[in-house]
């Protein structure tokens, strides 16, 4: 191969095929518009059908506020727990070989594949009045299902895999050399984790937390089974949306749904913004 | 880590901002279409209750499919009173949960059913498919919207009303079964609840006729404006009797028996009956019924107890696994 | 890439122990309750419940719609991931940020919005009806709803791995005269396949169990458009707890086997 062909090949490789490129981008836009944008526009247009005033009345109503508080409470408990779990699970799966690893990974994935209906039902089977611990709980006056603990448990259950799932492929891809090097240079376990592993997995971790948060806020099926639907008490935002919708209050229902969307969007944009900012900082540092 | 600080402050704010409920609370676990009724009734009851020198009471509401709600109470939802769609669901509170005595229906007048309703047709304005009676529902090109009797109490009343008409009209059970089979072949969507069906018919504009609770049909007219739909009363329908009960085990634990019983009894008062009628439920009280006679079409009505032998017979025969409803789908 | 035991890296006991305890408490013991409840049935009764024609029809429907939805996502998800990682174009950041929204949108809201769009009188449904295509209240509508709710899975598993493959590797291959398809086959495919399979499996498994978004658009006709999770609800509404848990166990076992098979397959790809 002559050096001329090499250069030509390299140039075309870098530029790519412009037609294919345009087609692919157009395809991505089309998929995005059809699958994501359109359903969201339906939600938003319904929400603002009667103007901004009705929108704010709906989301500032006391029941909506208490639903928002409950949702945030569940998220605030579920996400940190699943974050720690995710890092720990990804660590032992990606850094070591042991028998039963595939089994463990499958178990971590399992909550994804458990129907939300079942995810709620299992807690009723355990902690409901007729459940295995029902009598004991009732004797001690502890209420789990149809109260806030049940909602938190169901939220944790459905979001268990998110952080781990983001980290496992990433950490496997990265391998163990850097950590091994750190150890050889005398770092202890925590130092190695904070200074080598964590910076490497940072983005995967943030992705995982973002997804986990988004899903925890939006969970409907499992929470619906264990909530009891007491207005102003055990309704999360998604359940409040359903209630409003069932009360023919479509505008309010979609307003509260848009509030959820907005919350999710803010988290997603924050993630993007910090990502861009940090990579800029990093490239500046590299240049110096 | 900022996430942790943030979450801690969120927990704290959520805990401290939780409303302090100092006064007595009652939890009324009810089914879907009664939301509007109990919003109004709870206010009226509170006025009545405090006028008698009692402390005000906060009534919390929970709504959902009737069977699902009964199940939640059996599984530990701390309902003080239940106001459900059919007696069969409250029976389970005794059978499975041992929460109420077996004779619960004898404790209040009219077998503990303070208001009634029936099943009517809601059609599009001008009745373009000319639907007058049950027989018209199986004509070519007619699409019928009704929820799934397996998951919806209202749908069970729909089914039994259709069955009762067919049995009288054609004269035999076998013919009745043929009729309901044909009827359900005209159903393009089986939603899981009565409200979901109404929304399919009204908002998504599917189907030519909606089989609905009378109160639900009136409410749809009121909410969506009377210029899009009209109500058609068939020649024969069923008297739907939604029952109420105090949940003994829970009120004794909460110490709310007195107020819970008063809450249900007040449903039978003139004021309570008037609120029910205003929300399109047929009142039991004759004086109030006469006041609202204009509102409700005069219908020939069969009853669950006389014509079907009660829910204890009807439920397993028609709706349990392997029952008539399963057969009409299985045989296709 | 090291894939062997790494004795110098500490924390194996700690992380594995914590992982196992957490999983046991929150996932395995609760799921155990499901199995325990099912043991109220004898084998014969269990077989009878799960081999009823309606259950089998629902089983077929749930698994086939979830499979096609995962397959569609396997294609468009990879496309989206590729475009987002490799190209800069107007709107890239917006698309990237919004890919995850199906996770955040309550499934019931998704169901309501999709039904409004795809019902025969809806914006897209009416267009489809003009060419004789019925979307809502058919298996096609179910597949569509599942495609929507599981869209992020493939994109988000493929994207980071794709971003981690140094572009120089492809360029080097191209410099050496490899055709784009050869590059795809010999360079990209082996690196992406494990992540792609994971995304596919997760989308598939989630699709099988999905409830909230599907019941609005499914039509719920017995034997035709009735999904497995709805059958569980139906059983529960008849106070048939054991029947409901029997179907739950069936779903769980099938999903578990599928996930395990894909995880094993993935390991075989990774360690040739």
mmCIF file of C-alpha atoms in Angstrom, chain B residues 9-267:
data_model
loop_
_atom_site.group_PDB
_atom_site.id
_atom_site.type_symbol
_atom_site.label_atom_id
_atom_site.label_comp_id
_atom_site.label_asym_id
_atom_site.label_seq_id
_atom_site.Cartn_x
_atom_site.Cartn_y
_atom_site.Cartn_z
ATOM 1 C CA UNK B 9 -32.776 18.172 53.279
ATOM 2 C CA UNK B 10 -35.590 16.852 51.106
ATOM 3 C CA UNK B 11 -36.447 14.179 53.625
ATOM 4 C CA UNK B 12 -36.357 16.718 56.398
ATOM 5 C CA UNK B 13 -38.578 19.169 54.594
ATOM 6 C CA UNK B 14 -41.036 16.438 53.670
ATOM 7 C CA UNK B 15 -41.237 15.185 57.237
ATOM 8 C CA UNK B 16 -41.615 18.541 58.915
ATOM 9 C CA UNK B 17 -44.035 19.903 56.398
ATOM 10 C CA UNK B 18 -46.391 16.929 56.787
ATOM 11 C CA UNK B 19 -49.768 18.297 57.781
ATOM 12 C CA UNK B 20 -50.640 17.739 61.413
ATOM 13 C CA UNK B 21 -54.023 16.076 61.612
ATOM 14 C CA UNK B 22 -55.128 16.810 65.121
ATOM 15 C CA UNK B 23 -58.811 16.146 64.663
ATOM 16 C CA UNK B 24 -60.610 12.865 64.114
ATOM 17 C CA UNK B 25 -60.209 11.373 60.678
ATOM 18 C CA UNK B 26 -62.348 8.851 58.856
ATOM 19 C CA UNK B 27 -61.145 6.916 55.831
ATOM 20 C CA UNK B 28 -63.874 6.198 53.308
ATOM 21 C CA UNK B 29 -62.757 3.611 50.760
ATOM 22 C CA UNK B 30 -65.008 3.842 47.752
ATOM 23 C CA UNK B 31 -65.227 2.947 44.065
ATOM 24 C CA UNK B 32 -64.608 5.096 41.005
ATOM 25 C CA UNK B 33 -67.773 7.027 40.108
ATOM 26 C CA UNK B 34 -68.549 8.277 43.632
ATOM 27 C CA UNK B 35 -65.770 10.890 43.787
ATOM 28 C CA UNK B 36 -68.010 13.871 43.127
ATOM 29 C CA UNK B 37 -70.759 12.514 45.379
ATOM 30 C CA UNK B 38 -68.565 12.161 48.445
ATOM 31 C CA UNK B 39 -66.782 15.472 48.018
ATOM 32 C CA UNK B 40 -70.174 17.136 48.446
ATOM 33 C CA UNK B 41 -71.487 14.705 51.030
ATOM 34 C CA UNK B 42 -68.427 14.980 53.297
ATOM 35 C CA UNK B 43 -68.956 18.728 53.620
ATOM 36 C CA UNK B 44 -72.639 18.302 54.409
ATOM 37 C CA UNK B 45 -71.947 15.589 56.958
ATOM 38 C CA UNK B 46 -69.358 17.700 58.716
ATOM 39 C CA UNK B 47 -71.842 20.549 59.036
ATOM 40 C CA UNK B 48 -74.454 18.209 60.441
ATOM 41 C CA UNK B 49 -71.966 16.524 62.769
ATOM 42 C CA UNK B 50 -70.503 19.712 64.235
ATOM 43 C CA UNK B 51 -74.007 21.203 64.583
ATOM 44 C CA UNK B 52 -74.715 18.371 67.001
ATOM 45 C CA UNK B 53 -71.864 19.572 69.184
ATOM 46 C CA UNK B 54 -69.209 17.176 67.924
ATOM 47 C CA UNK B 55 -65.674 17.914 66.930
ATOM 48 C CA UNK B 56 -65.157 18.364 63.185
ATOM 49 C CA UNK B 57 -64.035 15.290 61.310
ATOM 50 C CA UNK B 58 -61.681 15.031 58.350
ATOM 51 C CA UNK B 59 -62.936 12.479 55.871
ATOM 52 C CA UNK B 60 -60.193 11.043 53.696
ATOM 53 C CA UNK B 61 -61.217 9.509 50.413
ATOM 54 C CA UNK B 62 -59.748 6.640 48.445
ATOM 55 C CA UNK B 63 -61.207 5.687 45.065
ATOM 56 C CA UNK B 64 -60.488 2.880 42.634
ATOM 57 C CA UNK B 65 -62.030 -0.187 41.061
ATOM 58 C CA UNK B 66 -64.476 -1.776 43.502
ATOM 59 C CA UNK B 67 -62.794 -5.176 43.653
ATOM 60 C CA UNK B 68 -59.356 -3.651 43.967
ATOM 61 C CA UNK B 69 -60.497 -1.408 46.803
ATOM 62 C CA UNK B 70 -62.069 -4.311 48.703
ATOM 63 C CA UNK B 71 -58.829 -6.216 48.291
ATOM 64 C CA UNK B 72 -56.813 -3.304 49.655
ATOM 65 C CA UNK B 73 -59.009 -3.179 52.770
ATOM 66 C CA UNK B 74 -58.630 -6.935 53.263
ATOM 67 C CA UNK B 75 -54.866 -6.555 52.860
ATOM 68 C CA UNK B 76 -54.672 -3.856 55.493
ATOM 69 C CA UNK B 77 -55.852 -0.502 54.160
ATOM 70 C CA UNK B 78 -57.286 1.041 57.345
ATOM 71 C CA UNK B 79 -60.735 1.953 56.052
ATOM 72 C CA UNK B 80 -63.301 3.063 58.609
ATOM 73 C CA UNK B 81 -66.154 2.777 56.147
ATOM 74 C CA UNK B 82 -66.435 1.148 52.733
ATOM 75 C CA UNK B 83 -68.857 2.357 50.068
ATOM 76 C CA UNK B 84 -68.424 -0.023 47.138
ATOM 77 C CA UNK B 85 -70.107 -0.943 43.863
ATOM 78 C CA UNK B 86 -71.569 -4.310 44.781
ATOM 79 C CA UNK B 87 -72.389 -6.357 47.849
ATOM 80 C CA UNK B 88 -70.242 -9.212 46.579
ATOM 81 C CA UNK B 89 -67.119 -7.161 47.196
ATOM 82 C CA UNK B 90 -68.105 -6.264 50.763
ATOM 83 C CA UNK B 91 -68.954 -9.927 51.447
ATOM 84 C CA UNK B 92 -65.266 -10.689 50.879
ATOM 85 C CA UNK B 93 -64.403 -8.383 53.786
ATOM 86 C CA UNK B 94 -66.160 -10.880 55.986
ATOM 87 C CA UNK B 95 -65.089 -14.026 54.187
ATOM 88 C CA UNK B 96 -61.396 -13.317 53.628
ATOM 89 C CA UNK B 97 -60.621 -10.590 56.102
ATOM 90 C CA UNK B 98 -62.921 -11.291 59.065
ATOM 91 C CA UNK B 99 -63.274 -7.530 59.293
ATOM 92 C CA UNK B 100 -67.072 -7.356 59.506
ATOM 93 C CA UNK B 101 -69.818 -9.736 60.676
ATOM 94 C CA UNK B 102 -71.612 -11.933 58.171
ATOM 95 C CA UNK B 103 -74.918 -10.098 58.593
ATOM 96 C CA UNK B 104 -73.439 -6.690 57.715
ATOM 97 C CA UNK B 105 -76.164 -5.963 55.199
ATOM 98 C CA UNK B 106 -78.877 -6.141 57.858
ATOM 99 C CA UNK B 107 -77.411 -3.308 59.882
ATOM 100 C CA UNK B 108 -78.720 -0.441 57.764
ATOM 101 C CA UNK B 109 -82.018 0.055 55.937
ATOM 102 C CA UNK B 110 -82.574 -1.282 52.397
ATOM 103 C CA UNK B 111 -79.903 -3.954 52.814
ATOM 104 C CA UNK B 112 -77.322 -1.218 53.455
ATOM 105 C CA UNK B 113 -77.790 0.364 50.038
ATOM 106 C CA UNK B 114 -78.701 4.032 50.615
ATOM 107 C CA UNK B 115 -78.870 4.966 46.940
ATOM 108 C CA UNK B 116 -79.262 3.031 43.723
ATOM 109 C CA UNK B 117 -78.519 3.436 40.069
ATOM 110 C CA UNK B 118 -79.123 1.550 36.882
ATOM 111 C CA UNK B 119 -77.524 0.856 33.535
ATOM 112 C CA UNK B 120 -78.361 3.079 30.555
ATOM 113 C CA UNK B 121 -76.956 3.772 27.077
ATOM 114 C CA UNK B 122 -74.966 6.852 26.208
ATOM 115 C CA UNK B 123 -75.005 7.524 22.449
ATOM 116 C CA UNK B 124 -73.631 10.260 20.229
ATOM 117 C CA UNK B 125 -75.838 13.309 19.599
ATOM 118 C CA UNK B 126 -78.792 12.594 17.327
ATOM 119 C CA UNK B 127 -78.379 8.857 17.906
ATOM 120 C CA UNK B 128 -76.999 8.246 14.381
ATOM 121 C CA UNK B 129 -77.144 4.452 14.690
ATOM 122 C CA UNK B 130 -80.709 4.641 16.004
ATOM 123 C CA UNK B 131 -80.083 2.649 19.155
ATOM 124 C CA UNK B 132 -83.250 2.245 21.217
ATOM 125 C CA UNK B 133 -82.923 -1.022 23.075
ATOM 126 C CA UNK B 134 -80.611 -3.940 23.837
ATOM 127 C CA UNK B 135 -81.547 -5.677 20.579
ATOM 128 C CA UNK B 136 -80.071 -2.799 18.565
ATOM 129 C CA UNK B 137 -76.628 -3.311 20.064
ATOM 130 C CA UNK B 138 -75.925 -6.438 18.020
ATOM 131 C CA UNK B 139 -76.903 -4.898 14.690
ATOM 132 C CA UNK B 140 -74.216 -4.798 11.996
ATOM 133 C CA UNK B 141 -71.781 -1.939 12.292
ATOM 134 C CA UNK B 142 -72.625 -0.993 15.875
ATOM 135 C CA UNK B 143 -69.659 -0.735 18.226
ATOM 136 C CA UNK B 144 -70.375 -1.077 21.941
ATOM 137 C CA UNK B 145 -68.088 0.213 24.700
ATOM 138 C CA UNK B 146 -68.226 -1.501 28.093
ATOM 139 C CA UNK B 147 -65.479 -2.331 30.591
ATOM 140 C CA UNK B 148 -64.205 -5.792 31.452
ATOM 141 C CA UNK B 149 -66.543 -7.556 33.940
ATOM 142 C CA UNK B 150 -63.521 -9.330 35.349
ATOM 143 C CA UNK B 151 -61.990 -6.098 36.613
ATOM 144 C CA UNK B 152 -64.927 -3.688 36.848
ATOM 145 C CA UNK B 153 -67.967 -3.796 39.113
ATOM 146 C CA UNK B 154 -69.948 -1.542 36.782
ATOM 147 C CA UNK B 155 -69.262 -3.890 33.893
ATOM 148 C CA UNK B 156 -70.817 -6.740 35.855
ATOM 149 C CA UNK B 157 -74.038 -4.758 36.226
ATOM 150 C CA UNK B 158 -73.895 -4.041 32.450
ATOM 151 C CA UNK B 159 -73.508 -7.716 31.692
ATOM 152 C CA UNK B 160 -76.362 -8.768 33.959
ATOM 153 C CA UNK B 161 -78.680 -6.095 32.569
ATOM 154 C CA UNK B 162 -78.028 -7.357 29.029
ATOM 155 C CA UNK B 163 -78.550 -10.920 30.209
ATOM 156 C CA UNK B 164 -81.834 -10.086 31.954
ATOM 157 C CA UNK B 165 -83.206 -8.389 28.853
ATOM 158 C CA UNK B 166 -82.184 -11.251 26.567
ATOM 159 C CA UNK B 167 -83.618 -13.854 28.884
ATOM 160 C CA UNK B 168 -86.988 -12.103 28.975
ATOM 161 C CA UNK B 169 -86.904 -11.289 25.280
ATOM 162 C CA UNK B 170 -85.792 -14.660 23.923
ATOM 163 C CA UNK B 171 -87.138 -16.791 26.727
ATOM 164 C CA UNK B 172 -84.194 -19.062 27.556
ATOM 165 C CA UNK B 173 -80.760 -19.039 29.140
ATOM 166 C CA UNK B 174 -79.155 -20.587 26.081
ATOM 167 C CA UNK B 175 -80.534 -17.794 23.893
ATOM 168 C CA UNK B 176 -79.409 -15.235 26.447
ATOM 169 C CA UNK B 177 -75.907 -16.608 26.265
ATOM 170 C CA UNK B 178 -75.985 -16.399 22.474
ATOM 171 C CA UNK B 179 -77.090 -12.791 22.753
ATOM 172 C CA UNK B 180 -74.349 -11.701 25.168
ATOM 173 C CA UNK B 181 -71.795 -13.518 23.035
ATOM 174 C CA UNK B 182 -72.950 -11.559 20.002
ATOM 175 C CA UNK B 183 -72.975 -8.397 22.100
ATOM 176 C CA UNK B 184 -69.365 -8.787 23.217
ATOM 177 C CA UNK B 185 -68.322 -9.417 19.612
ATOM 178 C CA UNK B 186 -69.384 -5.822 19.030
ATOM 179 C CA UNK B 187 -67.059 -4.573 21.754
ATOM 180 C CA UNK B 188 -63.757 -3.268 20.319
ATOM 181 C CA UNK B 189 -62.138 -2.279 23.635
ATOM 182 C CA UNK B 190 -62.573 -3.774 27.091
ATOM 183 C CA UNK B 191 -61.187 -1.208 29.510
ATOM 184 C CA UNK B 192 -60.361 -2.191 33.066
ATOM 185 C CA UNK B 193 -62.740 0.247 34.748
ATOM 186 C CA UNK B 194 -65.953 2.187 34.185
ATOM 187 C CA UNK B 195 -64.171 5.552 34.012
ATOM 188 C CA UNK B 196 -61.658 4.244 31.501
ATOM 189 C CA UNK B 197 -64.526 3.115 29.255
ATOM 190 C CA UNK B 198 -66.228 6.491 29.516
ATOM 191 C CA UNK B 199 -62.981 8.165 28.489
ATOM 192 C CA UNK B 200 -62.535 5.771 25.561
ATOM 193 C CA UNK B 201 -66.032 6.639 24.366
ATOM 194 C CA UNK B 202 -66.064 10.351 25.135
ATOM 195 C CA UNK B 203 -62.469 11.467 24.558
ATOM 196 C CA UNK B 204 -61.050 8.958 22.120
ATOM 197 C CA UNK B 205 -64.382 8.812 20.279
ATOM 198 C CA UNK B 206 -64.418 5.050 19.924
ATOM 199 C CA UNK B 207 -67.737 3.227 19.533
ATOM 200 C CA UNK B 208 -71.379 4.147 18.963
ATOM 201 C CA UNK B 209 -72.822 3.381 22.379
ATOM 202 C CA UNK B 210 -71.467 3.269 25.910
ATOM 203 C CA UNK B 211 -73.063 1.006 28.483
ATOM 204 C CA UNK B 212 -72.754 2.968 31.679
ATOM 205 C CA UNK B 213 -73.978 3.574 35.176
ATOM 206 C CA UNK B 214 -76.811 6.067 34.944
ATOM 207 C CA UNK B 215 -74.956 8.440 37.273
ATOM 208 C CA UNK B 216 -71.806 8.081 35.149
ATOM 209 C CA UNK B 217 -73.734 8.847 31.959
ATOM 210 C CA UNK B 218 -75.329 11.961 33.509
ATOM 211 C CA UNK B 219 -71.956 13.092 34.785
ATOM 212 C CA UNK B 220 -70.396 12.625 31.344
ATOM 213 C CA UNK B 221 -73.187 14.794 29.901
ATOM 214 C CA UNK B 222 -72.592 17.423 32.548
ATOM 215 C CA UNK B 223 -68.804 17.441 32.211
ATOM 216 C CA UNK B 224 -68.585 17.215 28.449
ATOM 217 C CA UNK B 225 -71.593 19.349 27.577
ATOM 218 C CA UNK B 226 -74.961 18.013 26.483
ATOM 219 C CA UNK B 227 -74.446 18.887 22.831
ATOM 220 C CA UNK B 228 -72.341 15.852 22.002
ATOM 221 C CA UNK B 229 -74.156 12.956 23.627
ATOM 222 C CA UNK B 230 -77.580 11.813 24.703
ATOM 223 C CA UNK B 231 -78.880 9.194 27.079
ATOM 224 C CA UNK B 232 -81.065 6.347 25.850
ATOM 225 C CA UNK B 233 -83.042 4.309 28.376
ATOM 226 C CA UNK B 234 -83.527 0.687 27.301
ATOM 227 C CA UNK B 235 -86.850 -1.118 27.829
ATOM 228 C CA UNK B 236 -85.424 -3.121 30.702
ATOM 229 C CA UNK B 237 -82.422 -2.696 32.959
ATOM 230 C CA UNK B 238 -81.119 -3.726 36.344
ATOM 231 C CA UNK B 239 -81.360 -2.018 39.704
ATOM 232 C CA UNK B 240 -77.747 -1.469 40.689
ATOM 233 C CA UNK B 241 -77.454 -1.303 44.459
ATOM 234 C CA UNK B 242 -74.104 -0.024 45.736
ATOM 235 C CA UNK B 243 -73.811 -0.948 49.428
ATOM 236 C CA UNK B 244 -72.044 0.680 52.376
ATOM 237 C CA UNK B 245 -70.645 -0.685 55.617
ATOM 238 C CA UNK B 246 -68.635 0.237 58.675
ATOM 239 C CA UNK B 247 -65.421 -1.817 58.916
ATOM 240 C CA UNK B 248 -65.848 -3.079 62.468
ATOM 241 C CA UNK B 249 -62.319 -4.228 63.160
ATOM 242 C CA UNK B 250 -60.831 -0.906 62.062
ATOM 243 C CA UNK B 251 -63.308 1.464 63.738
ATOM 244 C CA UNK B 252 -62.918 -0.411 67.024
ATOM 245 C CA UNK B 253 -59.170 -0.047 66.779
ATOM 246 C CA UNK B 254 -59.343 3.638 65.834
ATOM 247 C CA UNK B 255 -62.167 4.414 68.270
ATOM 248 C CA UNK B 256 -64.226 5.895 65.455
ATOM 249 C CA UNK B 257 -67.284 3.640 65.544
ATOM 250 C CA UNK B 258 -69.680 6.355 66.653
ATOM 251 C CA UNK B 259 -68.766 8.842 63.964
ATOM 252 C CA UNK B 260 -68.443 6.141 61.278
ATOM 253 C CA UNK B 261 -71.937 4.872 61.974
ATOM 254 C CA UNK B 262 -73.349 8.374 62.016
ATOM 255 C CA UNK B 263 -71.571 9.031 58.712
ATOM 256 C CA UNK B 264 -73.343 6.161 57.008
ATOM 257 C CA UNK B 265 -76.720 6.796 58.661
ATOM 258 C CA UNK B 266 -76.704 10.368 57.478
ATOM 259 C CA UNK B 267 -76.682 9.038 53.900
#
